[in-house]
């Protein structure tokens, strides 16, 4: 059931007439096996009434929990054998009406491959302090991981949850200073920063952007409609129009330049949504037309326009920096050295926010005028200041104080927090990668930066000599030998075993969440999680079945699962009986 993503219940509760016995999917599968000639099952249930559940809901839950635990334990055993790991959480998801945090773990397996695996869900708590305690308890006590070996933590969450997960990160850092708080390689820095901005207008705008993207990806016909509008608007720039069409067919909301794309596409989006809503040929059903009307109203709101224009301009200072962080290993290394310049630019913006905001607001008003959108303040503000509103100057001042200033201030602070001194020192250790060494003319100083990982090394006293040999090896290589350009390539070198300290350092560096998983084969956990959530209705989701579905290819010992069940539920009342949960057929 887990492998094929079959929900336990085959019917909605309100679909079944009261008193009528309807077998669930688990029972249907058992009956199918019996009808296929499974003698053991036939003998076990041949005397059971036809209106009886073979396995009660409680027993199903118990078996699922054991299956989930055994499957998870296979991955956790590999993590423990590897010693070092990092923890990553994805965005909060709805599992049967309750909010959960998906948890993934990164580690290097015995074959020297960096893997990112899904290991379960954590029930979400509104109180950040309680969430931090439960998160720590689940990882250490329930899952048995030693947080002393945790070398990185990253949290991909939407705006409403960002501040709470930051508290979780802080609490873990207090206990485990080497569990560096980092960005996650699967999330563009600019989108991560935007999601963390504690301004309601930004949260609303981000939600609207996701809804618009999802709307057009509902069907090829909707994307074609948008393509046609883009073709008309970009008649004089067909190459750019073609590029924008290709972008629209992708999940463009996760791009580094998402806000630049949005501002450029806004006119096309408004015209297309308005056209779908007001179509007289009745090509669209009522639901599509209704959604188009709602989304058109949302993107035609002046508050939305000012928000995306401000985000576009503020995040333009971090775009190249963020793009390099998701680039090659050498790009990540050199990006670490450019953070100071990025912060200097943003601080200069903050010092001259009056001037910068004036330009941003003018851009927003020009865009609104182009789209025939009325420039106005949010209704809540207008109602609170009735009779006290002045002209454009009031609007400009309002958005400066409520949007531009807090956004710039927050992004500056967030960059300082996420790129701590420890984080930057770790990234500087990437000069261990031979291709980076080559770009630095083999004049590197890894030993100084690697001091933070000294306790992780097998032979710390020989580190200096080993690093010298490592540099000499690559500096005087043969002409036909290429320098390994990634940690993945370096870890798979035949002679890496002769450099135990270098191997240990590379192993720790590559599990940092900011480093991308080089081989996509080992990043299945996140992809399968997204697929499960996309393909499963909210009320049919199960945290147990989700783990079985996502980790369907992990080896498992069925006998161990059975033995575990018997040991935990040995009383006769808890073991299956012939008279479990009978429902009289009326």
XYZ file of C-alpha atoms in Angstrom:
586
model
C 0.000 0.000 0.000
C 2.839 2.340 0.808
C 4.775 1.539 -2.357
C 1.746 2.053 -4.613
C 0.367 4.971 -2.572
C -2.955 3.307 -1.790
C -4.793 5.053 1.094
C -6.058 2.926 3.965
C -9.661 4.069 3.624
C -11.287 3.598 0.263
C -14.298 5.782 1.014
C -15.041 9.135 2.575
C -16.819 8.808 5.899
C -19.824 10.789 4.665
C -20.156 8.536 1.598
C -21.036 5.437 3.627
C -24.660 5.063 4.781
C -24.948 4.670 8.542
C -24.782 1.036 9.648
C -23.610 -0.275 6.285
C -20.399 -2.328 6.327
C -17.926 -1.236 3.668
C -14.464 -2.849 3.615
C -11.472 -0.512 3.533
C -8.593 -0.801 1.067
C -6.535 -2.939 3.435
C -9.346 -5.469 3.711
C -9.875 -5.377 -0.055
C -6.216 -6.245 -0.613
C -6.416 -9.129 1.862
C -9.515 -10.456 0.117
C -7.746 -10.138 -3.233
C -4.849 -12.247 -1.922
C -7.275 -14.852 -0.563
C -9.106 -15.040 -3.886
C -5.744 -15.422 -5.636
C -5.074 -18.635 -3.725
C -3.226 -17.471 -0.603
C -3.943 -20.517 1.604
C -2.517 -19.124 4.849
C -4.806 -16.096 4.705
C -7.789 -18.184 3.620
C -7.436 -20.524 6.611
C -6.875 -17.575 8.942
C -10.088 -15.783 7.948
C -12.342 -18.507 6.523
C -14.529 -18.539 9.626
C -14.724 -14.755 9.837
C -18.094 -13.181 9.085
C -18.357 -11.322 5.778
C -19.321 -8.127 7.583
C -16.208 -8.167 9.768
C -12.979 -6.223 9.433
C -10.099 -8.692 9.258
C -7.818 -6.141 10.863
C -9.000 -3.362 13.158
C -8.035 0.278 12.664
C -5.883 0.070 15.789
C -4.017 -2.971 14.478
C -3.524 -1.307 11.108
C -2.059 1.745 12.818
C 0.249 -0.420 14.948
C 1.508 -2.364 11.935
C 2.068 0.830 9.952
C 4.054 2.395 12.788
C 6.288 -0.678 12.980
C 6.806 -0.789 9.207
C 7.627 2.919 9.229
C 10.053 2.530 12.133
C 11.871 -0.431 10.545
C 12.211 1.280 7.164
C 13.463 4.492 8.793
C 15.925 2.536 10.909
C 17.635 1.207 7.770
C 18.495 4.781 6.748
C 19.355 5.877 10.287
C 21.762 2.943 10.625
C 23.661 4.212 7.589
C 23.675 7.724 9.049
C 25.141 6.468 12.329
C 27.799 4.473 10.479
C 28.741 7.645 8.605
C 28.914 9.598 11.898
C 28.435 13.085 10.449
C 25.136 14.371 9.097
C 23.027 17.480 8.524
C 19.332 18.071 9.154
C 17.018 19.799 6.668
C 13.312 20.554 6.925
C 11.071 21.394 3.996
C 8.006 23.628 3.935
C 5.141 22.841 6.313
C 2.618 20.416 4.777
C -0.922 19.354 5.608
C -1.215 15.688 6.594
C -4.876 14.753 7.085
C -5.744 18.176 8.498
C -2.656 18.628 10.688
C 0.488 20.633 9.925
C 3.758 18.704 9.749
C 7.389 19.508 8.971
C 9.071 17.075 6.548
C 12.539 16.162 7.848
C 15.438 15.062 5.641
C 18.954 13.991 6.544
C 22.205 14.405 4.592
C 25.156 12.066 4.966
C 27.955 10.364 3.035
C 27.379 6.622 2.691
C 29.969 3.835 2.668
C 30.346 4.222 -1.116
C 31.416 7.873 -0.630
C 28.153 9.185 -2.105
C 26.423 12.244 -0.648
C 22.780 11.332 -0.041
C 19.743 13.293 1.063
C 17.009 11.035 2.440
C 13.536 11.677 3.837
C 13.174 10.232 7.336
C 9.793 11.431 8.595
C 7.434 14.187 9.669
C 7.448 16.318 12.807
C 4.026 17.569 13.981
C 4.209 21.358 13.805
C 3.840 23.462 16.955
C 2.760 27.114 16.954
C 5.034 27.853 19.928
C 8.616 28.071 18.645
C 10.187 27.022 21.960
C 7.989 23.922 22.218
C 8.735 23.119 18.577
C 12.484 23.352 19.248
C 12.238 20.955 22.196
C 10.108 18.434 20.295
C 12.364 18.644 17.249
C 15.431 17.895 19.363
C 13.658 15.110 21.246
C 12.481 13.406 18.067
C 15.936 13.454 16.462
C 17.865 12.300 19.524
C 15.468 10.077 21.468
C 12.974 8.724 18.945
C 15.379 8.422 16.010
C 18.551 7.847 18.009
C 20.857 10.283 16.216
C 23.717 11.849 18.148
C 23.462 15.606 17.556
C 27.129 15.960 18.509
C 27.788 14.711 14.967
C 25.392 17.171 13.330
C 27.373 19.589 11.173
C 24.619 21.560 9.464
C 20.967 22.575 9.667
C 18.723 24.291 7.131
C 15.021 25.108 7.057
C 13.008 25.769 3.890
C 9.763 27.361 5.056
C 7.221 29.888 3.857
C 7.069 33.360 5.356
C 4.677 32.572 8.184
C 6.991 29.940 9.683
C 10.421 31.458 9.039
C 10.867 33.260 12.366
C 9.848 30.163 14.338
C 12.300 27.898 12.551
C 14.989 30.479 13.215
C 14.310 30.000 16.933
C 14.698 26.235 16.442
C 18.045 26.820 14.709
C 19.219 29.105 17.526
C 18.331 26.589 20.240
C 20.174 23.795 18.444
C 23.205 26.043 17.918
C 23.308 26.815 21.633
C 23.618 23.093 22.391
C 25.619 22.067 19.326
C 27.802 24.951 18.034
C 29.080 22.889 15.098
C 25.575 22.371 13.679
C 26.029 25.370 11.373
C 22.862 27.180 10.310
C 22.986 27.483 6.510
C 20.973 28.051 3.389
C 19.730 24.940 1.555
C 21.079 24.268 -1.939
C 17.607 23.438 -3.273
C 16.290 26.944 -2.515
C 17.425 30.108 -4.320
C 18.832 32.656 -1.867
C 16.558 35.448 -3.112
C 13.404 33.371 -2.637
C 14.628 32.246 0.782
C 15.252 35.864 1.799
C 11.871 37.006 0.457
C 10.062 34.265 2.383
C 11.767 35.350 5.594
C 10.719 39.029 5.374
C 8.323 39.697 8.307
C 6.019 42.015 6.330
C 2.440 40.886 5.740
C 2.307 42.428 2.271
C 5.321 40.353 1.230
C 3.743 37.128 2.525
C 0.526 37.877 0.633
C 2.429 38.706 -2.564
C 4.462 35.482 -2.394
C 1.289 33.456 -1.930
C -0.306 35.196 -4.911
C 2.733 34.494 -7.099
C 2.599 30.769 -6.267
C -1.137 30.650 -6.971
C -0.711 32.348 -10.350
C 2.046 29.929 -11.350
C -0.029 26.922 -10.223
C -3.083 28.240 -12.074
C -1.361 28.360 -15.462
C 0.221 24.950 -14.904
C -3.206 23.368 -14.415
C -3.428 22.644 -18.143
C -1.495 23.104 -21.411
C -4.409 25.196 -22.718
C -3.894 27.835 -20.029
C -0.162 28.012 -20.744
C -0.925 28.308 -24.457
C -3.280 31.194 -23.710
C -0.488 32.952 -21.816
C 1.953 32.210 -24.662
C -0.380 33.924 -27.124
C -0.601 37.062 -24.984
C 3.203 37.162 -24.607
C 3.589 36.844 -28.399
C 1.368 39.887 -28.931
C 3.121 42.009 -26.291
C 6.632 41.108 -27.448
C 6.145 41.430 -31.203
C 9.121 43.772 -31.418
C 11.324 41.519 -29.278
C 10.549 37.984 -30.389
C 13.681 36.460 -28.860
C 12.809 37.814 -25.420
C 9.220 36.700 -25.908
C 10.422 33.185 -26.683
C 12.607 33.173 -23.557
C 9.697 34.311 -21.378
C 7.454 31.575 -22.786
C 10.041 28.939 -21.893
C 10.363 30.431 -18.425
C 6.575 30.354 -17.934
C 6.544 26.642 -18.758
C 8.981 26.011 -15.881
C 8.590 26.443 -12.119
C 9.879 30.004 -12.441
C 8.829 31.120 -8.961
C 11.928 29.414 -7.549
C 14.398 31.297 -9.742
C 16.961 33.809 -8.485
C 15.435 36.431 -10.775
C 11.789 35.517 -10.098
C 10.792 39.090 -9.237
C 12.451 40.542 -12.335
C 10.558 37.965 -14.414
C 7.300 38.775 -12.636
C 7.574 42.531 -13.207
C 8.340 41.923 -16.879
C 5.438 39.470 -17.220
C 2.895 41.378 -15.159
C 1.125 43.015 -18.100
C 0.824 39.654 -19.874
C -0.506 38.000 -16.713
C -3.126 40.701 -16.122
C -4.324 40.679 -19.738
C -4.412 36.889 -19.906
C -6.281 36.431 -16.609
C -8.728 39.168 -17.546
C -9.263 37.565 -20.949
C -9.963 34.142 -19.428
C -12.429 35.648 -16.963
C -14.316 37.698 -19.566
C -14.177 35.166 -22.423
C -17.463 35.234 -24.361
C -16.857 31.965 -26.215
C -17.278 29.961 -23.013
C -13.998 28.086 -23.516
C -13.374 27.871 -19.777
C -15.498 26.304 -17.070
C -16.855 28.338 -14.170
C -14.076 27.294 -11.807
C -11.286 28.403 -14.173
C -13.059 31.679 -14.970
C -13.677 32.323 -11.276
C -10.058 31.647 -10.311
C -8.870 33.900 -13.141
C -11.059 36.716 -11.798
C -9.710 36.329 -8.255
C -6.074 36.158 -9.383
C -6.491 39.069 -11.793
C -7.825 41.183 -8.925
C -4.883 40.150 -6.741
C -2.137 40.992 -9.263
C -3.925 44.220 -10.241
C -3.766 45.522 -6.692
C -1.416 48.487 -6.204
C -0.113 47.040 -2.939
C 0.977 43.896 -4.828
C 2.708 45.969 -7.512
C 4.680 48.088 -5.023
C 5.688 44.961 -3.111
C 7.089 43.062 -6.096
C 8.888 46.161 -7.424
C 10.567 46.772 -4.047
C 11.532 43.087 -3.730
C 12.900 43.092 -7.274
C 15.132 46.076 -6.569
C 16.312 45.115 -3.082
C 17.091 41.519 -4.060
C 18.969 42.611 -7.173
C 21.924 43.222 -4.834
C 21.987 39.561 -3.736
C 21.039 37.875 -7.023
C 24.555 37.220 -8.383
C 25.773 36.208 -4.917
C 22.904 33.731 -4.523
C 23.350 32.333 -8.020
C 27.009 31.596 -7.297
C 26.013 29.729 -4.135
C 24.118 27.273 -6.341
C 26.908 27.105 -8.918
C 30.079 25.052 -9.161
C 32.253 24.414 -6.107
C 34.632 27.200 -7.131
C 31.670 29.591 -7.453
C 30.592 28.779 -3.897
C 34.132 29.303 -2.607
C 34.526 32.726 -4.219
C 30.975 33.729 -3.250
C 31.977 33.412 0.404
C 34.542 36.135 -0.164
C 32.052 38.476 -1.838
C 29.579 38.679 1.046
C 31.268 41.771 2.480
C 30.715 43.658 -0.777
C 27.051 42.596 -0.872
C 26.476 43.810 2.687
C 28.307 47.054 1.924
C 25.958 47.704 -1.013
C 22.856 46.989 1.065
C 24.079 49.195 3.906
C 24.592 52.000 1.390
C 20.986 51.497 0.253
C 19.803 51.685 3.855
C 21.728 54.902 4.465
C 20.116 56.480 1.391
C 16.725 54.794 1.588
C 14.876 58.050 0.858
C 16.490 58.304 -2.569
C 16.276 54.604 -3.419
C 12.653 54.315 -2.330
C 11.731 57.327 -4.429
C 13.030 55.555 -7.537
C 11.330 52.269 -6.587
C 8.000 53.946 -5.912
C 8.182 55.823 -9.202
C 8.784 52.524 -11.011
C 5.763 51.002 -9.266
C 3.480 53.933 -10.109
C 4.608 53.893 -13.753
C 3.852 50.171 -13.969
C 0.442 50.703 -12.361
C -0.330 53.527 -14.801
C 0.677 51.316 -17.736
C -1.801 48.678 -16.544
C -4.497 51.267 -15.778
C -4.395 50.373 -12.087
C -5.421 52.975 -9.537
C -2.725 53.980 -7.090
C -4.107 53.666 -3.577
C -3.180 52.695 -0.071
C -4.363 49.427 1.513
C -7.983 49.594 2.665
C -7.109 48.906 6.294
C -4.798 51.924 6.394
C -7.339 54.159 4.627
C -10.088 53.246 7.068
C -7.813 53.984 10.009
C -6.938 57.424 8.607
C -10.184 58.564 7.046
C -10.176 62.284 6.255
C -6.473 62.473 6.928
C -5.130 61.202 3.627
C -3.032 63.418 1.461
C -1.723 62.841 -2.021
C 0.979 60.730 -3.568
C 3.500 61.841 -0.944
C 1.468 60.067 1.746
C 1.432 56.877 -0.300
C 5.157 57.081 -0.941
C 5.929 57.680 2.741
C 3.605 54.889 3.810
C 5.320 52.282 1.631
C 8.753 53.517 2.615
C 8.056 53.002 6.319
C 6.009 49.799 6.065
C 7.769 48.039 3.184
C 11.118 49.358 1.938
C 12.782 50.110 5.288
C 11.827 46.861 7.097
C 12.634 44.779 4.002
C 16.147 46.174 3.556
C 16.861 46.025 7.308
C 15.671 42.437 7.532
C 17.657 41.221 4.528
C 20.867 42.768 5.882
C 20.365 41.068 9.249
C 19.307 37.772 7.676
C 22.454 37.637 5.544
C 24.579 38.228 8.646
C 22.748 35.477 10.526
C 22.795 32.847 7.791
C 26.403 33.544 6.785
C 27.945 33.448 10.229
C 31.705 33.449 10.780
C 31.603 29.663 11.186
C 29.662 29.227 7.954
C 32.098 31.400 5.995
C 35.106 29.571 7.457
C 33.564 26.278 6.367
C 33.068 27.577 2.822
C 36.674 28.784 2.765
C 37.713 25.158 3.345
C 36.445 24.423 -0.174
C 39.932 25.406 -1.324
C 40.677 21.732 -0.574
C 38.966 20.874 -3.866
C 41.811 20.592 -6.421
C 40.186 22.794 -9.101
C 39.778 25.603 -6.544
C 43.403 25.100 -5.498
C 44.401 25.505 -9.125
C 42.502 28.773 -9.489
C 44.309 30.036 -6.388
C 47.685 28.992 -7.879
C 47.969 26.412 -5.058
C 48.592 29.233 -2.611
C 45.940 28.191 -0.082
C 45.592 28.136 3.704
C 43.094 25.400 4.506
C 44.712 24.581 7.831
C 43.658 27.900 9.360
C 40.036 27.560 8.247
C 39.869 23.822 9.003
C 40.711 24.362 12.655
C 36.980 24.358 13.483
C 36.828 20.722 12.342
C 39.982 19.598 14.144
C 38.085 17.284 16.487
C 36.532 15.539 13.466
C 39.881 14.500 12.006
C 41.346 11.005 12.492
C 44.939 12.358 12.749
C 44.785 16.095 13.538
C 48.504 16.275 14.408
C 49.483 15.344 10.855
C 47.033 17.733 9.164
C 49.652 20.291 8.158
C 51.940 17.718 6.536
C 49.025 15.987 4.832
C 47.699 19.227 3.358
C 51.170 19.995 2.026
C 51.308 16.590 0.320
C 47.788 17.138 -1.058
C 48.821 20.459 -2.641
C 52.043 19.026 -4.062
C 50.140 16.070 -5.533
C 47.950 18.355 -7.637
C 50.476 21.083 -8.334
C 52.877 18.590 -9.939
C 50.302 16.341 -11.589
C 50.763 15.004 -15.103
C 49.684 17.207 -18.006
C 46.924 14.789 -18.989
C 45.385 14.725 -15.490
C 42.452 17.069 -14.906
C 41.864 18.653 -11.525
C 38.746 17.272 -9.762
C 36.212 20.111 -9.724
C 33.789 18.851 -7.070
C 33.888 17.259 -3.639
C 32.095 14.262 -5.169
C 34.977 13.701 -7.615
C 37.586 14.168 -4.891
C 35.887 11.676 -2.557
C 35.933 9.041 -5.316
C 39.649 9.351 -6.076
C 41.370 5.939 -5.833
C 44.120 7.293 -3.573
C 41.916 9.403 -1.278
C 42.483 6.764 1.432
C 46.091 7.974 1.685
C 44.773 11.374 2.804
C 42.524 10.488 5.776
C 42.313 14.031 7.145
C 41.480 15.506 3.736
C 38.844 12.821 3.249
C 37.300 13.613 6.649
C 37.209 17.349 5.874
C 35.662 16.848 2.431
C 33.100 14.478 3.898
C 31.999 17.060 6.477
C 31.977 19.911 3.960
C 29.789 18.152 1.415
C 27.026 17.395 3.926
C 26.534 21.124 4.604
C 23.026 21.904 3.288
C 24.372 24.814 1.228
C 26.342 22.384 -0.975
C 24.364 20.866 -3.823
C 24.022 17.105 -4.249
C 26.207 16.520 -7.317
C 24.648 13.217 -8.350
C 20.866 13.532 -8.763
C 20.459 9.801 -8.112
C 21.103 10.490 -4.442
C 18.624 13.361 -4.064
C 15.515 11.217 -4.445
C 14.154 11.914 -0.969
C 13.048 15.477 -1.723
C 11.776 14.672 -5.231
C 9.700 11.736 -4.038
C 8.334 13.796 -1.147
C 7.144 16.468 -3.593
C 5.636 13.788 -5.837
C 3.789 12.176 -2.912
C 2.327 15.505 -1.779
C 1.389 16.440 -5.330
C -0.311 13.118 -6.082
C -2.110 12.526 -2.772
C -5.240 14.293 -1.563
C -4.749 16.095 1.747
C -7.281 13.988 3.671
C -5.757 10.752 2.316
C -2.202 11.566 3.356
C -0.602 9.488 6.080
C 2.768 10.173 7.687
C 3.383 6.412 7.935
C 2.403 5.555 4.362
C 4.283 8.607 3.066
C 7.576 7.317 4.439
C 6.928 3.846 2.992
C 6.029 5.352 -0.383
C 9.015 7.714 -0.548
C 11.491 5.046 0.625
C 9.979 2.165 -1.352
C 13.398 0.957 -2.562
C 15.017 0.642 0.866
C 15.719 -2.942 1.859
C 13.555 -4.281 4.663
C 13.348 -7.380 6.810
C 9.745 -8.592 6.933
C 10.540 -11.173 9.618
C 11.955 -8.417 11.823
C 8.774 -6.380 11.371
C 6.630 -9.369 12.369
C 8.815 -10.170 15.389
C 8.714 -6.534 16.500
C 4.925 -6.473 16.256
C 4.595 -9.664 18.318
C 6.977 -8.366 20.998
C 5.169 -5.039 21.332
C 1.604 -6.355 21.138
C 1.675 -9.756 22.817
C -1.614 -9.665 24.702
C -4.463 -11.587 23.088
C -6.660 -8.523 23.090
C -4.186 -6.687 20.891
C -3.325 -9.541 18.527
C -5.690 -10.261 15.591
C -8.766 -12.302 16.512
C -11.581 -13.779 14.491
C -14.042 -11.380 16.085
C -12.318 -8.057 15.445
C -14.579 -5.083 14.824
C -17.801 -6.579 13.516
C -20.328 -4.259 11.906
C -23.860 -5.595 11.582
C -25.142 -5.344 8.039
C -28.518 -3.631 7.998
